[in-house]
Coordinates of C-alpha atoms in Angstrom, one line a residue:
M1 CA -204.4 -7.4 93.4
K2 CA -201.9 -4.7 92.3
K3 CA -201.0 -3.7 95.7
I4 CA -200.1 -7.3 96.7
I5 CA -197.9 -7.5 93.6
L6 CA -196.2 -4.1 94.5
L7 CA -195.8 -5.1 98.2
F8 CA -194.4 -8.5 97.1
S9 CA -192.0 -6.8 94.7
L10 CA -190.9 -4.3 97.3
A11 CA -190.2 -7.0 99.8
F12 CA -188.2 -8.9 97.3
F13 CA -186.0 -6.1 95.9
S14 CA -185.3 -4.9 99.6
S15 CA -183.9 -8.1 100.5
F16 CA -180.7 -7.3 98.3
V17 CA -180.4 -3.9 100.1
S18 CA -178.3 -3.7 103.5
V19 CA -179.3 -1.6 106.3
D20 CA -177.2 1.5 105.1
G21 CA -178.8 1.4 101.8
C22 CA -175.8 0.0 99.9
Y23 CA -176.0 -3.3 97.7
L24 CA -174.3 -6.3 99.4
E25 CA -171.1 -7.0 97.6
N26 CA -169.0 -10.3 97.7
E27 CA -166.0 -9.2 99.8
V28 CA -163.7 -12.0 98.5
T29 CA -160.7 -10.8 96.8
K30 CA -158.1 -12.8 94.8
K31 CA -154.6 -11.8 93.9
F32 CA -153.6 -12.9 90.6
V33 CA -151.7 -11.8 87.4
L34 CA -153.4 -11.8 84.0
S35 CA -151.7 -12.5 80.7
S36 CA -148.1 -12.8 82.3
S37 CA -145.4 -15.4 82.1
F38 CA -141.7 -15.8 83.1
S39 CA -138.8 -17.6 81.4
L40 CA -136.9 -20.4 83.0
I41 CA -133.4 -21.2 81.8
N42 CA -132.0 -24.8 82.2
D43 CA -128.5 -23.8 83.3
S44 CA -127.7 -27.5 84.5
K45 CA -125.5 -29.7 82.6
D46 CA -128.1 -32.1 81.8
K47 CA -131.5 -32.4 79.9
I48 CA -134.2 -32.1 82.3
S49 CA -138.1 -32.9 82.2
I50 CA -140.6 -30.6 84.4
H51 CA -144.1 -30.4 84.7
T52 CA -144.9 -26.6 84.7
G53 CA -148.2 -26.7 86.6
T54 CA -150.2 -27.1 83.3
G55 CA -148.0 -29.4 81.1
F56 CA -144.8 -31.3 80.7
V57 CA -141.8 -29.8 79.2
S58 CA -138.2 -31.2 78.4
L59 CA -135.2 -28.7 78.3
N60 CA -131.9 -29.3 76.8
K61 CA -129.1 -28.0 78.7
G62 CA -128.9 -24.1 78.1
S63 CA -132.3 -23.9 76.7
K64 CA -135.2 -21.7 77.9
T65 CA -139.0 -22.2 78.4
S66 CA -142.0 -19.8 78.9
I67 CA -144.1 -20.8 81.9
G68 CA -147.5 -19.0 82.5
C69 CA -147.4 -16.9 85.7
N70 CA -150.1 -18.9 87.5
V71 CA -149.4 -17.8 91.0
G72 CA -149.6 -20.7 93.5
K73 CA -149.0 -23.5 90.9
E74 CA -146.1 -25.8 91.4
V75 CA -143.2 -26.8 89.1
C76 CA -142.1 -30.2 89.5
W77 CA -139.7 -32.5 88.3
A78 CA -141.2 -35.1 85.8
N79 CA -140.1 -38.7 84.8
E80 CA -141.9 -40.3 81.9
G81 CA -144.9 -38.2 81.9
K82 CA -145.4 -38.3 85.8
K83 CA -145.0 -35.6 88.1
G84 CA -142.3 -35.9 90.8
D85 CA -140.8 -33.7 93.5
V86 CA -141.6 -30.0 93.7
I87 CA -139.0 -27.7 92.6
F88 CA -140.7 -24.5 93.5
K89 CA -144.1 -22.6 93.7
I90 CA -144.7 -19.8 91.3
T91 CA -145.0 -16.4 93.0
A92 CA -146.1 -13.1 91.8
D93 CA -142.5 -11.6 91.9
M94 CA -141.5 -14.1 89.3
C95 CA -143.9 -12.7 86.7
G96 CA -142.0 -11.0 83.6
K97 CA -138.6 -12.0 84.6
T98 CA -135.9 -14.5 83.3
L99 CA -134.9 -17.1 86.1
K100 CA -132.3 -19.7 86.3
L101 CA -133.2 -23.3 87.4
S102 CA -130.3 -23.5 89.6
E103 CA -131.4 -20.5 91.7
L104 CA -134.8 -21.8 92.1
M105 CA -133.5 -25.4 93.4
K106 CA -132.0 -24.0 96.5

């Protein structure tokens, strides 16, 4: 009985080992930035409303907000609590910077 359990255990644990003896690993990699944000300045002449990818924000002219650097999220126009057209997508090179809305609308 001990031999059967030993053989079963050996077969079970060997299923997690590849042919060259290394443990199999998940080779999926993700590019992301942790605990980072960027600032967005409303340099337009009007008060605006945007959806930051995680929530809605209203910005008076000349005001600034901090947006989490969630790479790939879209920042959209907002109207009465509804998302509108996309302004820009967040990229890794934006993280840690202060950006002007007019430069991102091009």
